[in-house]
Coordinates of N, CA and C in Angstrom, one line a residue:
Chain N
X84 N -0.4 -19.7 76.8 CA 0.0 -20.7 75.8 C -0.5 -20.3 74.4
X85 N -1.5 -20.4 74.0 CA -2.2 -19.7 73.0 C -1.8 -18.5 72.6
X86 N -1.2 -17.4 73.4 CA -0.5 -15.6 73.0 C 0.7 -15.9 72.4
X87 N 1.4 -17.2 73.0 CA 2.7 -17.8 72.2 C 2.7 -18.7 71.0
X88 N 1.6 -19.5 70.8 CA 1.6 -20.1 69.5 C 1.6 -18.6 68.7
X89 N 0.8 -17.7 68.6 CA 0.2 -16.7 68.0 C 1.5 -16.0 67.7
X90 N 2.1 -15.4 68.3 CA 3.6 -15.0 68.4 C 4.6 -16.2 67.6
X91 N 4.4 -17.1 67.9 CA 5.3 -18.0 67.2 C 4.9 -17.6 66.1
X92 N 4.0 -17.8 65.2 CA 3.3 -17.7 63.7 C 3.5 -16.6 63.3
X93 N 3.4 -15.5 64.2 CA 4.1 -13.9 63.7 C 5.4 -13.7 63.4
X94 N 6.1 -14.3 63.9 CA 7.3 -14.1 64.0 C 7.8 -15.0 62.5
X95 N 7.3 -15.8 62.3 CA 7.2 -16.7 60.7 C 6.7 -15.8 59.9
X96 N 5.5 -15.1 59.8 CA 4.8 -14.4 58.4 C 5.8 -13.1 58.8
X97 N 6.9 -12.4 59.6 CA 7.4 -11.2 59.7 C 8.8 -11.6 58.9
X98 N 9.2 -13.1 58.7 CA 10.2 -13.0 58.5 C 11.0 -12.8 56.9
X99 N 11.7 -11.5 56.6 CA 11.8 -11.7 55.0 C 11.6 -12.3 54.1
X100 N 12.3 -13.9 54.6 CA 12.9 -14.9 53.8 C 11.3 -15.8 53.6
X101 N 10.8 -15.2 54.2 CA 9.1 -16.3 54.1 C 8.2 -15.9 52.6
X102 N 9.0 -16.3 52.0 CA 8.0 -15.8 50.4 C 7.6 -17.0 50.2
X103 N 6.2 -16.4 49.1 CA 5.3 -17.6 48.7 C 6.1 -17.9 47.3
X104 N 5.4 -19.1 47.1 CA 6.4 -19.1 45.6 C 5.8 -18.6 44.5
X105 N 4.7 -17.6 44.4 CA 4.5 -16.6 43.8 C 5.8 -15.5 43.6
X106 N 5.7 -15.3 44.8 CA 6.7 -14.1 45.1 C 7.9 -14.9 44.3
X107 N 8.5 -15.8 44.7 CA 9.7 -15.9 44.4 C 9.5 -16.4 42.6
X108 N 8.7 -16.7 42.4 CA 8.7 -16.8 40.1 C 8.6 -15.4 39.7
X109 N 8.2 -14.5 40.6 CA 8.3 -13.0 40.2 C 9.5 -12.4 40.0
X110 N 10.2 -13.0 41.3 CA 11.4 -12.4 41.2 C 12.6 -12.7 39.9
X111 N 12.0 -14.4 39.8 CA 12.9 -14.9 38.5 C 12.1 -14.9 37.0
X112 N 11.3 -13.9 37.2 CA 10.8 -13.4 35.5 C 10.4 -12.1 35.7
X113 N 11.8 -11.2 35.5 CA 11.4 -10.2 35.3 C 11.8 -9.4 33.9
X114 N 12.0 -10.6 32.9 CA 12.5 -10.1 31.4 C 11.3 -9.7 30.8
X115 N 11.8 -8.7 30.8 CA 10.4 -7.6 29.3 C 10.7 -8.8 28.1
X116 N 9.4 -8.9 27.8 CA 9.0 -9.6 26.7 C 9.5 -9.0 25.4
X117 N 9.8 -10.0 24.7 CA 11.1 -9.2 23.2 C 10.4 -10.0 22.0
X118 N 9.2 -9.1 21.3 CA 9.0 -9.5 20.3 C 10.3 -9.8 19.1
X119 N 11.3 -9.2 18.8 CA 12.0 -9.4 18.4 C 12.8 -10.9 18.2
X120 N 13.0 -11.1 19.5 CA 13.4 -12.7 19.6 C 12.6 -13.4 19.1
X121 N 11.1 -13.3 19.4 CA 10.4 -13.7 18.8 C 10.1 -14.4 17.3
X122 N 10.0 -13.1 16.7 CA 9.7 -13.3 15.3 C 11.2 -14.0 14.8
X123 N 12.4 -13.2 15.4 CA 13.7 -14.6 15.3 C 13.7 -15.8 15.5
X124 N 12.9 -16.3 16.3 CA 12.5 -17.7 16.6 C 11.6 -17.7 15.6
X125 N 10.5 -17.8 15.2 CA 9.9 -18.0 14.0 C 10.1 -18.3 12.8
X126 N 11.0 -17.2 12.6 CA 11.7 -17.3 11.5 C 12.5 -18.5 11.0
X127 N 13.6 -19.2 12.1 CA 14.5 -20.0 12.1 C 13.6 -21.2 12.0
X128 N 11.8 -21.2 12.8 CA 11.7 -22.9 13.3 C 10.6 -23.1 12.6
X129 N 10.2 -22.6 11.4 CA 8.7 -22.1 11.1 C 9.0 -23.5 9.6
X130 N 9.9 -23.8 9.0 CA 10.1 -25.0 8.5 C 10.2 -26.1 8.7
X131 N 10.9 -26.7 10.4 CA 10.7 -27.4 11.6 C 9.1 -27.6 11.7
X132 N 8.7 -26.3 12.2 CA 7.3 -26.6 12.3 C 6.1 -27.3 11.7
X133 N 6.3 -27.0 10.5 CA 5.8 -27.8 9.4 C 5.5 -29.1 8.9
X134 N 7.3 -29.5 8.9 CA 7.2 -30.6 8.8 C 7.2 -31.3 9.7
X135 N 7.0 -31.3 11.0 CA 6.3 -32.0 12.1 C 5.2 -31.7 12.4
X136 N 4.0 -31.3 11.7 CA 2.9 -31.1 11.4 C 2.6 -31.8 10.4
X137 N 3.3 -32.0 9.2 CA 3.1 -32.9 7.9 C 3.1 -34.2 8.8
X138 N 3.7 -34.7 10.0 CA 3.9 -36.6 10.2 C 2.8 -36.8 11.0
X139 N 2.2 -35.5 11.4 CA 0.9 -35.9 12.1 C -0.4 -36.4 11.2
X140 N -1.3 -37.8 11.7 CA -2.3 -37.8 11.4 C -3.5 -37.1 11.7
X141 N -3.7 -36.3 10.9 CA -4.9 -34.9 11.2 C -6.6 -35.4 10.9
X142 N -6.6 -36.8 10.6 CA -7.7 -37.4 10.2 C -8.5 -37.4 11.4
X143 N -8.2 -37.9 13.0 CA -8.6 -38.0 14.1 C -9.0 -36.8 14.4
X144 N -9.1 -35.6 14.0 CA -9.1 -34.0 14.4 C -9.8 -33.6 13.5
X145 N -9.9 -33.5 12.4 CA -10.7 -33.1 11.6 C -11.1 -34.3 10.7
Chain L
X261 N -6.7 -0.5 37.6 CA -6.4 -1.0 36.7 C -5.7 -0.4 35.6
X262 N -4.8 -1.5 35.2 CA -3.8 -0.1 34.0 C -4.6 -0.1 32.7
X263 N -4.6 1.1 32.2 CA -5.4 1.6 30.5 C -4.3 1.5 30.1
X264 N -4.6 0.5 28.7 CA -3.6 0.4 27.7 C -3.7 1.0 26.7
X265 N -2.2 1.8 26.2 CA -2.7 2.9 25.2 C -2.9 2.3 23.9
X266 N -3.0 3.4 22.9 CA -3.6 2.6 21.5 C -1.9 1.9 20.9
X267 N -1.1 3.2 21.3 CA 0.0 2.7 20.6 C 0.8 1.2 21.0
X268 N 0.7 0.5 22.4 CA 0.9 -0.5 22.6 C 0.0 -1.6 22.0
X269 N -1.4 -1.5 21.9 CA -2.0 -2.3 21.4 C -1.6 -2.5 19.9
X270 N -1.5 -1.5 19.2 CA -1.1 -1.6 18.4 C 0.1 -2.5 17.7
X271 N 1.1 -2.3 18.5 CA 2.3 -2.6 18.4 C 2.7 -4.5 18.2
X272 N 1.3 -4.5 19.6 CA 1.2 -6.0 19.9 C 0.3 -6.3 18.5
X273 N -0.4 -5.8 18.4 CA -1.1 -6.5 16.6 C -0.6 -6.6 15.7
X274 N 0.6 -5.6 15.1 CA 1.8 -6.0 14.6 C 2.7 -7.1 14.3
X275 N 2.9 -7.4 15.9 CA 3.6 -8.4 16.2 C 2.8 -9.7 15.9
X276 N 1.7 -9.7 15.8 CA 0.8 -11.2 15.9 C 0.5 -11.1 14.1
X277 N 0.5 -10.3 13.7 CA 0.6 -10.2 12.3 C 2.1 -10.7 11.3
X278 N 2.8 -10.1 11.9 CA 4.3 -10.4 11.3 C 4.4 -12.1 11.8
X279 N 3.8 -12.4 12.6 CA 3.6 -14.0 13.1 C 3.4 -14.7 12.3
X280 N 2.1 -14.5 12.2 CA 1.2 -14.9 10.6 C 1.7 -14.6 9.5
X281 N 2.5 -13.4 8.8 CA 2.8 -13.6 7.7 C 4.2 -14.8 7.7
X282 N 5.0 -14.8 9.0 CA 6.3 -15.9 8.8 C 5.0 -17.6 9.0
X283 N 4.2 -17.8 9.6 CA 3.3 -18.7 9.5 C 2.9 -19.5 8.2
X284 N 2.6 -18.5 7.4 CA 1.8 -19.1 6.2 C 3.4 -18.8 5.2
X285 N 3.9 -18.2 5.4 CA 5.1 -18.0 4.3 C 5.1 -19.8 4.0
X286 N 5.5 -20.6 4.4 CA 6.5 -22.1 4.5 C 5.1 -23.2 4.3
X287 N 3.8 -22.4 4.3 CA 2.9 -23.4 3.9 C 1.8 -22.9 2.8
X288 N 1.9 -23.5 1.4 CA 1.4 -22.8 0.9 C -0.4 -22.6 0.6
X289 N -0.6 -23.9 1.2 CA -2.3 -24.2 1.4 C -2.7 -23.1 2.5
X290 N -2.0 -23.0 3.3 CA -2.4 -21.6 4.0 C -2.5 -20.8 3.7
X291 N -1.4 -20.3 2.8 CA -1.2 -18.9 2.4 C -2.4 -18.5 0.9
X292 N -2.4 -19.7 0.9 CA -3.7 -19.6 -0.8 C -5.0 -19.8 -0.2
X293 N -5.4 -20.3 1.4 CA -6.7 -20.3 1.5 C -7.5 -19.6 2.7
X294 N -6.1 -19.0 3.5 CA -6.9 -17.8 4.2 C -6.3 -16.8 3.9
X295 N -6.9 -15.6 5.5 CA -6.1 -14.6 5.4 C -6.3 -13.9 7.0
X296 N -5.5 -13.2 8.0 CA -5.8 -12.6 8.9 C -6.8 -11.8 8.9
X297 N -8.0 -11.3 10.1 CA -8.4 -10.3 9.8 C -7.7 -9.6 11.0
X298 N -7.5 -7.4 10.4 CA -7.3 -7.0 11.5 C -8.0 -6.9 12.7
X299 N -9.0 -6.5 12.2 CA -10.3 -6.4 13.6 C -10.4 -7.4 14.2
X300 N -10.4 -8.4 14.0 CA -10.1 -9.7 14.8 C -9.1 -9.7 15.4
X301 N -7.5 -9.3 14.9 CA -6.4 -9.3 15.6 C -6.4 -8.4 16.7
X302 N -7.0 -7.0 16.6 CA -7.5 -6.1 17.8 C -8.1 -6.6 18.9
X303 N -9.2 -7.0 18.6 CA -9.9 -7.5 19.4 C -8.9 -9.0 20.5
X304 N -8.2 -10.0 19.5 CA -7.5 -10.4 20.5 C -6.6 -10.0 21.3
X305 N -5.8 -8.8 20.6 CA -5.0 -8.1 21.4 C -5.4 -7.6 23.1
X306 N -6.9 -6.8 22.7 CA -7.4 -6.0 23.8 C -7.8 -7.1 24.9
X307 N -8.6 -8.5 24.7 CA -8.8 -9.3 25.6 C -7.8 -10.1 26.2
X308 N -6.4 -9.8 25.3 CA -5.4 -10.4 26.0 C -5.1 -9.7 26.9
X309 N -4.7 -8.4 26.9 CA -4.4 -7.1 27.8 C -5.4 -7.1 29.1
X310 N -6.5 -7.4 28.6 CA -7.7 -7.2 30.2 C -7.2 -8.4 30.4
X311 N -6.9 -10.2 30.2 CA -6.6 -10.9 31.5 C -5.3 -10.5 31.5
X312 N -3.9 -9.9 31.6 CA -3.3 -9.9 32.0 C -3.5 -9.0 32.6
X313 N -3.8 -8.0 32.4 CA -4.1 -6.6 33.4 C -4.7 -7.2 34.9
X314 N -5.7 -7.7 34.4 CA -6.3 -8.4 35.5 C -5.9 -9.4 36.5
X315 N -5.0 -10.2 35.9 CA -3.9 -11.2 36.9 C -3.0 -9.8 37.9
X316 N -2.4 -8.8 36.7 CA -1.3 -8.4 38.0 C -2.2 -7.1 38.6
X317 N -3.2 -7.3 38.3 CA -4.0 -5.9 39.5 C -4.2 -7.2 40.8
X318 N -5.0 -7.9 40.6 CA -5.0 -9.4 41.8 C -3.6 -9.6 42.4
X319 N -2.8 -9.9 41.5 CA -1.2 -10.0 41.8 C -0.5 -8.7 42.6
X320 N -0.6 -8.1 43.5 CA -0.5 -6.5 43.5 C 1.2 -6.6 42.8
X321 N 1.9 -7.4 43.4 CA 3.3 -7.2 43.4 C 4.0 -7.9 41.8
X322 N 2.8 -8.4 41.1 CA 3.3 -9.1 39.2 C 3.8 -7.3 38.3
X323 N 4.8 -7.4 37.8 CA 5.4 -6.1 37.5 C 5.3 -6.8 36.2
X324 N 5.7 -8.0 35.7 CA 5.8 -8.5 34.2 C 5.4 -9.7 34.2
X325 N 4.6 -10.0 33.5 CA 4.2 -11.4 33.0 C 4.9 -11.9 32.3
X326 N 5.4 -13.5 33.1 CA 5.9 -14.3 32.4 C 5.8 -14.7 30.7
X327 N 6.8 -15.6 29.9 CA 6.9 -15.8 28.8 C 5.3 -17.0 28.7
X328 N 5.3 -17.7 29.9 CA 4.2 -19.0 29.7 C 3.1 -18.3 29.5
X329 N 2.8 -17.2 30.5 CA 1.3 -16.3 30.0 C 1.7 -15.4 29.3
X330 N 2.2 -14.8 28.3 CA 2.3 -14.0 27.1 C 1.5 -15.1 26.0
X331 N 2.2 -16.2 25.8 CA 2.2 -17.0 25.0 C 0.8 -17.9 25.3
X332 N 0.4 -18.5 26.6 CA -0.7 -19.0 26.5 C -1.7 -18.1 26.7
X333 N -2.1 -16.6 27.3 CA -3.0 -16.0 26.8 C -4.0 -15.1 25.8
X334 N -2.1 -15.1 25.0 CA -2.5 -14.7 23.3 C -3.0 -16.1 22.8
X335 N -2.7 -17.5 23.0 CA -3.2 -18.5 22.4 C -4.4 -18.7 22.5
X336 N -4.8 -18.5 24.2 CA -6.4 -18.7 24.2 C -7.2 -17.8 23.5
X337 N -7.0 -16.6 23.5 CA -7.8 -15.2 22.5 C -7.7 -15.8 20.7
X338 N -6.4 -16.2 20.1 CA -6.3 -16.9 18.7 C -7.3 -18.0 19.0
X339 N -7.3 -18.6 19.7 CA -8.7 -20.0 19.6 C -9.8 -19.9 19.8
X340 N -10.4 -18.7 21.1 CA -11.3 -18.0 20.8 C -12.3 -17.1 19.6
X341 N -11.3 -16.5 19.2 CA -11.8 -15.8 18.4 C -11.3 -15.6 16.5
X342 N -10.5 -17.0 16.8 CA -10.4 -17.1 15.0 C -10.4 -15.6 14.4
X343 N -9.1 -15.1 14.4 CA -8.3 -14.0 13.8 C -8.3 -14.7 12.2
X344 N -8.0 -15.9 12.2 CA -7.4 -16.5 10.7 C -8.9 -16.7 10.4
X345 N -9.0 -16.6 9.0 CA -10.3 -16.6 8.1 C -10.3 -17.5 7.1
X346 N -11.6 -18.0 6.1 CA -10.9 -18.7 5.4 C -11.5 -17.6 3.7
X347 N -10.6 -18.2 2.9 CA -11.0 -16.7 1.7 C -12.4 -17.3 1.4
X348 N -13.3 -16.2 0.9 CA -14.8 -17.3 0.5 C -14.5 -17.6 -0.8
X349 N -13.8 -17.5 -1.4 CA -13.9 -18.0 -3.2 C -13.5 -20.0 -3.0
X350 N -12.9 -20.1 -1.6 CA -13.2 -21.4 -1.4 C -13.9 -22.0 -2.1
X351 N -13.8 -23.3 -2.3 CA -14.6 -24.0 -3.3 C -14.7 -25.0 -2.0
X352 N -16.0 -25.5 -1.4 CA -16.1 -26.0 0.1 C -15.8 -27.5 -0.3
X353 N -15.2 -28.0 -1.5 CA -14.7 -29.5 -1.4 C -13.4 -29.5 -1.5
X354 N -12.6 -28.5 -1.6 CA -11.6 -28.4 -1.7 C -10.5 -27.9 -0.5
X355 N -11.2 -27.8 0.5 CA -10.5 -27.7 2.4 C -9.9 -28.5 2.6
X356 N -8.9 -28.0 2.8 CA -7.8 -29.2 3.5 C -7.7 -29.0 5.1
X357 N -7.3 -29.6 5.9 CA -7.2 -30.1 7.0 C -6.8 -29.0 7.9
X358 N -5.5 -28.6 6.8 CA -4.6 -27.5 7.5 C -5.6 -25.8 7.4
X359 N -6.0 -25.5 6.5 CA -7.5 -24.6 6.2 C -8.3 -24.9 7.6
X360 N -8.7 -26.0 8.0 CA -9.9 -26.0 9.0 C -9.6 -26.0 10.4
X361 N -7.9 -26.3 10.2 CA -7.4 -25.6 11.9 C -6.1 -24.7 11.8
X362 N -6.3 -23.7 10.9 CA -5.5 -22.9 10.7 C -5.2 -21.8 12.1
X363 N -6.1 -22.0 12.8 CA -6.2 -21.0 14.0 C -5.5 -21.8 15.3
X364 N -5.8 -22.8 15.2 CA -5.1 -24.1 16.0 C -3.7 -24.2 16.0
X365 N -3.4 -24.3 14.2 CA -1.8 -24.2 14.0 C -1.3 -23.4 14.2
X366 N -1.9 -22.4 14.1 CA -1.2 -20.8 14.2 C -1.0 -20.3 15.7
X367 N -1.9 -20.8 16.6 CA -2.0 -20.6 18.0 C -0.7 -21.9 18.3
X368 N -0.3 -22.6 17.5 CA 1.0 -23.9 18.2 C 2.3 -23.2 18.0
X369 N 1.9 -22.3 16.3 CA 2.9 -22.0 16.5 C 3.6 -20.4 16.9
X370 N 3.0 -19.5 17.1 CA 2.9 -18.6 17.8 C 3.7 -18.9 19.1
X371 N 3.1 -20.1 20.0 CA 3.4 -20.2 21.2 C 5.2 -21.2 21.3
X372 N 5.5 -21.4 20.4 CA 6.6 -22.0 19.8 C 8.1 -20.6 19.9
X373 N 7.2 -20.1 19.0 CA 7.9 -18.8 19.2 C 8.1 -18.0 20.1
X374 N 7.1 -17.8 20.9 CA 7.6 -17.1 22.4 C 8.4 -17.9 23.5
X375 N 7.8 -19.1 23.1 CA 8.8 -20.2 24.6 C 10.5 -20.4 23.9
X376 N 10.6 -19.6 22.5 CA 11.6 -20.2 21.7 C 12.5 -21.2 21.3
X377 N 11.4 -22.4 21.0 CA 11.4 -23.3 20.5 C 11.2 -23.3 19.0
X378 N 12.2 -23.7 18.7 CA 13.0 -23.6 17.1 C 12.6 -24.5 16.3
X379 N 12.9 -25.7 17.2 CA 12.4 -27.2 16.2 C 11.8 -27.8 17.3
X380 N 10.3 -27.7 16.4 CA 8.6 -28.5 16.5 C 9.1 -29.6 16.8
X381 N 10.3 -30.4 16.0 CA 10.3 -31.6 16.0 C 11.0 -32.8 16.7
X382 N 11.5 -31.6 17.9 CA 12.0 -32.2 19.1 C 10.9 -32.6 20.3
X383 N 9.8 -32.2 19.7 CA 8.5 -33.3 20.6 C 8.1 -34.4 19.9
X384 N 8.0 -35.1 20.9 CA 7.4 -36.1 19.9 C 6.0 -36.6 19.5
X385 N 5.7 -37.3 18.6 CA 4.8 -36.9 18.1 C 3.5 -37.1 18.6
X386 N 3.1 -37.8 19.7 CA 2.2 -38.6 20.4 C 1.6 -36.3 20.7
X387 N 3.2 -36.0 21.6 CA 2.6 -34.6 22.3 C 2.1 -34.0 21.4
X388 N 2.8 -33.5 20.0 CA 2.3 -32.7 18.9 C 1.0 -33.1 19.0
X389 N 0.3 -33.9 18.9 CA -0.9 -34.4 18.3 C -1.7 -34.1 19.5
X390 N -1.1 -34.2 21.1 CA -2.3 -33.8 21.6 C -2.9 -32.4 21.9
X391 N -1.2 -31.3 21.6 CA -1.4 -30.7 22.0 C -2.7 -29.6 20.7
X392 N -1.7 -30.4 19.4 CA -3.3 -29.6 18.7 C -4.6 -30.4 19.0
X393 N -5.0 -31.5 19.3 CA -6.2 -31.9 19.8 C -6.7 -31.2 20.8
X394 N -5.9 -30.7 21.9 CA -6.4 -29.6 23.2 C -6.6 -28.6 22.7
X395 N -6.4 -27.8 21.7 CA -6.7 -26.5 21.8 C -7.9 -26.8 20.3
X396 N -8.2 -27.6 20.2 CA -9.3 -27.5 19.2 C -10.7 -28.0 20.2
X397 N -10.5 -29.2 21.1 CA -11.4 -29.8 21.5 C -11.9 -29.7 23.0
X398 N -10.6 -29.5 23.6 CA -11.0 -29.4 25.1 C -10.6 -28.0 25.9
X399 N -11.5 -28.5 26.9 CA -11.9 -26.9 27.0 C -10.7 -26.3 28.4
X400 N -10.2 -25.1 28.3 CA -9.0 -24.8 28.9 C -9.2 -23.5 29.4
X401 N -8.5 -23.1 30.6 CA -8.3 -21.8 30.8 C -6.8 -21.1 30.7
X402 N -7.1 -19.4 30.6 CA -5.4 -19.0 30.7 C -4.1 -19.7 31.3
X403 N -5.0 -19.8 32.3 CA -3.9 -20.3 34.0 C -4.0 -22.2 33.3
X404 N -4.6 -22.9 33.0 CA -4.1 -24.4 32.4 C -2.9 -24.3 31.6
X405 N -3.7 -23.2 30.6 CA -2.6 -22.9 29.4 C -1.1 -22.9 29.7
X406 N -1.5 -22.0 30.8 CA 0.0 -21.2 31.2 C 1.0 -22.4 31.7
X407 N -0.1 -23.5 32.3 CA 0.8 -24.8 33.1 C 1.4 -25.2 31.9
X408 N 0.8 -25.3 31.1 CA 1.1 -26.4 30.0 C 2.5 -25.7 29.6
X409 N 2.2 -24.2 29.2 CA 3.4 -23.8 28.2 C 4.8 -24.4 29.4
X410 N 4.6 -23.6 30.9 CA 5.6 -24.0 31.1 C 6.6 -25.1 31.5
X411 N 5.5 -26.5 30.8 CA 6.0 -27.5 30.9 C 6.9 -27.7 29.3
X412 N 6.4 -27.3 28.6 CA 6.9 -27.1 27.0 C 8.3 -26.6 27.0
X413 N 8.3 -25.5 27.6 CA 9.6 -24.8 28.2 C 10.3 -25.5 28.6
X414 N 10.4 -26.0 29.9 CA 11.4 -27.2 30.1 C 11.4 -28.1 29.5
X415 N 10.6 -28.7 29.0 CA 10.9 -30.1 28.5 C 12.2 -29.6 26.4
X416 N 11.8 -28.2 26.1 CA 12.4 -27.9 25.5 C 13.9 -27.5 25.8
X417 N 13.9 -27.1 27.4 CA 15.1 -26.4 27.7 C 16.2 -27.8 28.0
X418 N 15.0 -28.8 28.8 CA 16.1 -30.2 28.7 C 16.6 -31.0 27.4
X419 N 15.9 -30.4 26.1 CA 16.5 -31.2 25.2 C 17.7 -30.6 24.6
X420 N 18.0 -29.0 24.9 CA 18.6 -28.2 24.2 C 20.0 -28.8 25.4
X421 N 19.8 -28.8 26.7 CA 21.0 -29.2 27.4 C 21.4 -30.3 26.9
X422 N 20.6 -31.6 26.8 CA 21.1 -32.6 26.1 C 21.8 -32.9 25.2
X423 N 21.3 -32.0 24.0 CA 22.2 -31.8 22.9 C 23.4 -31.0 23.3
X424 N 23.6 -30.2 24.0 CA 24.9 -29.1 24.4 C 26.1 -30.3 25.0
X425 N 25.5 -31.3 25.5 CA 25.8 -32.1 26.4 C 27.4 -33.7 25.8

């Protein structure tokens, strides 16, 4: 009874489709990182950014 | 473990530089009261490289790090190690707010840019405020960071469908 639980559990960790979900965010980020886009994003949101930095009260922080 | 050559280090310090000059460009108390230093920028570059090296040697099968840890553990190395300076001709009553968390800002917005998020000002403002309050006050690691960015990520990717919508 016990050589068959044992077997049953093998036959689970043997089976392809058994990924951790490690494994599977690996699979869905495999885009090389693009400074490019980057500094494009900056570029476009860096006045955005600002002025939603200007409506914060910064007195509580500093 | 992988050796990172000079010329990728490099490349990455570049990039965190060209950051900072689009950073301070649109604010001018910035741009008139610090300044980057490189050796600083090096230095975060290299500690960024050993924890990510270090995640995908543990990781055997991590071939690329996600956008959430690009972004959150160049942030934590910017908050660590204050890259941003302040000029000394400072006149020390004359600091502004934005001067004393310049490394803060610059680490929000840095990380803005890699999750590419355009407009700051589709969070609201309660999060803005905490999230500069966390990275000045409370204490955090890569792997939190990383949770957080990739909650920023979605909650940005659901506003952009919204609007498409």
């Amino acid at each position: 009874m016990k050589q068959e639980r044992i077997n049953y559990y093998k036959s689970i960790f043997s089976n392809p489709e058994c990924k951790t979900v490690f494994e599977m965010r690996q699979e869905n980020s495999s885009e090389k990182f693009d400074t490019d886009k980057a500094i494009k994003c900056a570029e476009n949101g860096s006045k955005n950014f600002w002025a939603a930095i200007d409506e914060l009260d910064l007195s509580e922080i500093v | 473990m992988k050796q990172r050559t000079k010329e990728e280090k490099a490349k990455r310090s570049y990039f965190i530089e060209q950051e900072y000059l689009i950073f301070s460009e649109h604010q001018k108390i910035i741009k008139e009261t610090t300044f980057i230093d490189p050796s600083i920028i090096c230095n975060v570059v290299s500690c960024y490289f050993d924890d990510i090296d270090r995640l995908k040697h543990y990781h055997n099968q991590m071939k690329l790090a996600d956008f959430h840890k690009v972004a959150a553990y160049t942030a934590k190395w910017i908050i660590f190690l204050k890259p941003i300076q302040l000029k000394y001709q400072i006149d020390s009553k004359s600091i502004h707010k934005y001067s004393l968390l310049a490394n803060e800002l610059f680490a929000l917005h840095f990380v803005s840019s890699i999750l590419g998020i355009e407009n700051f000002m589709n969070l609201n403002k309660e999060l803005r405020f905490n999230l500069l309050y966390t990275l000045r006050y409370r204490h955090f690691t890569g792997r939190s960071l990383s949770t957080l960015m990739y909650i920023l990520d979605e909650l940005n990717k659901s506003y952009l469908r919204s609007n498409n919508n």
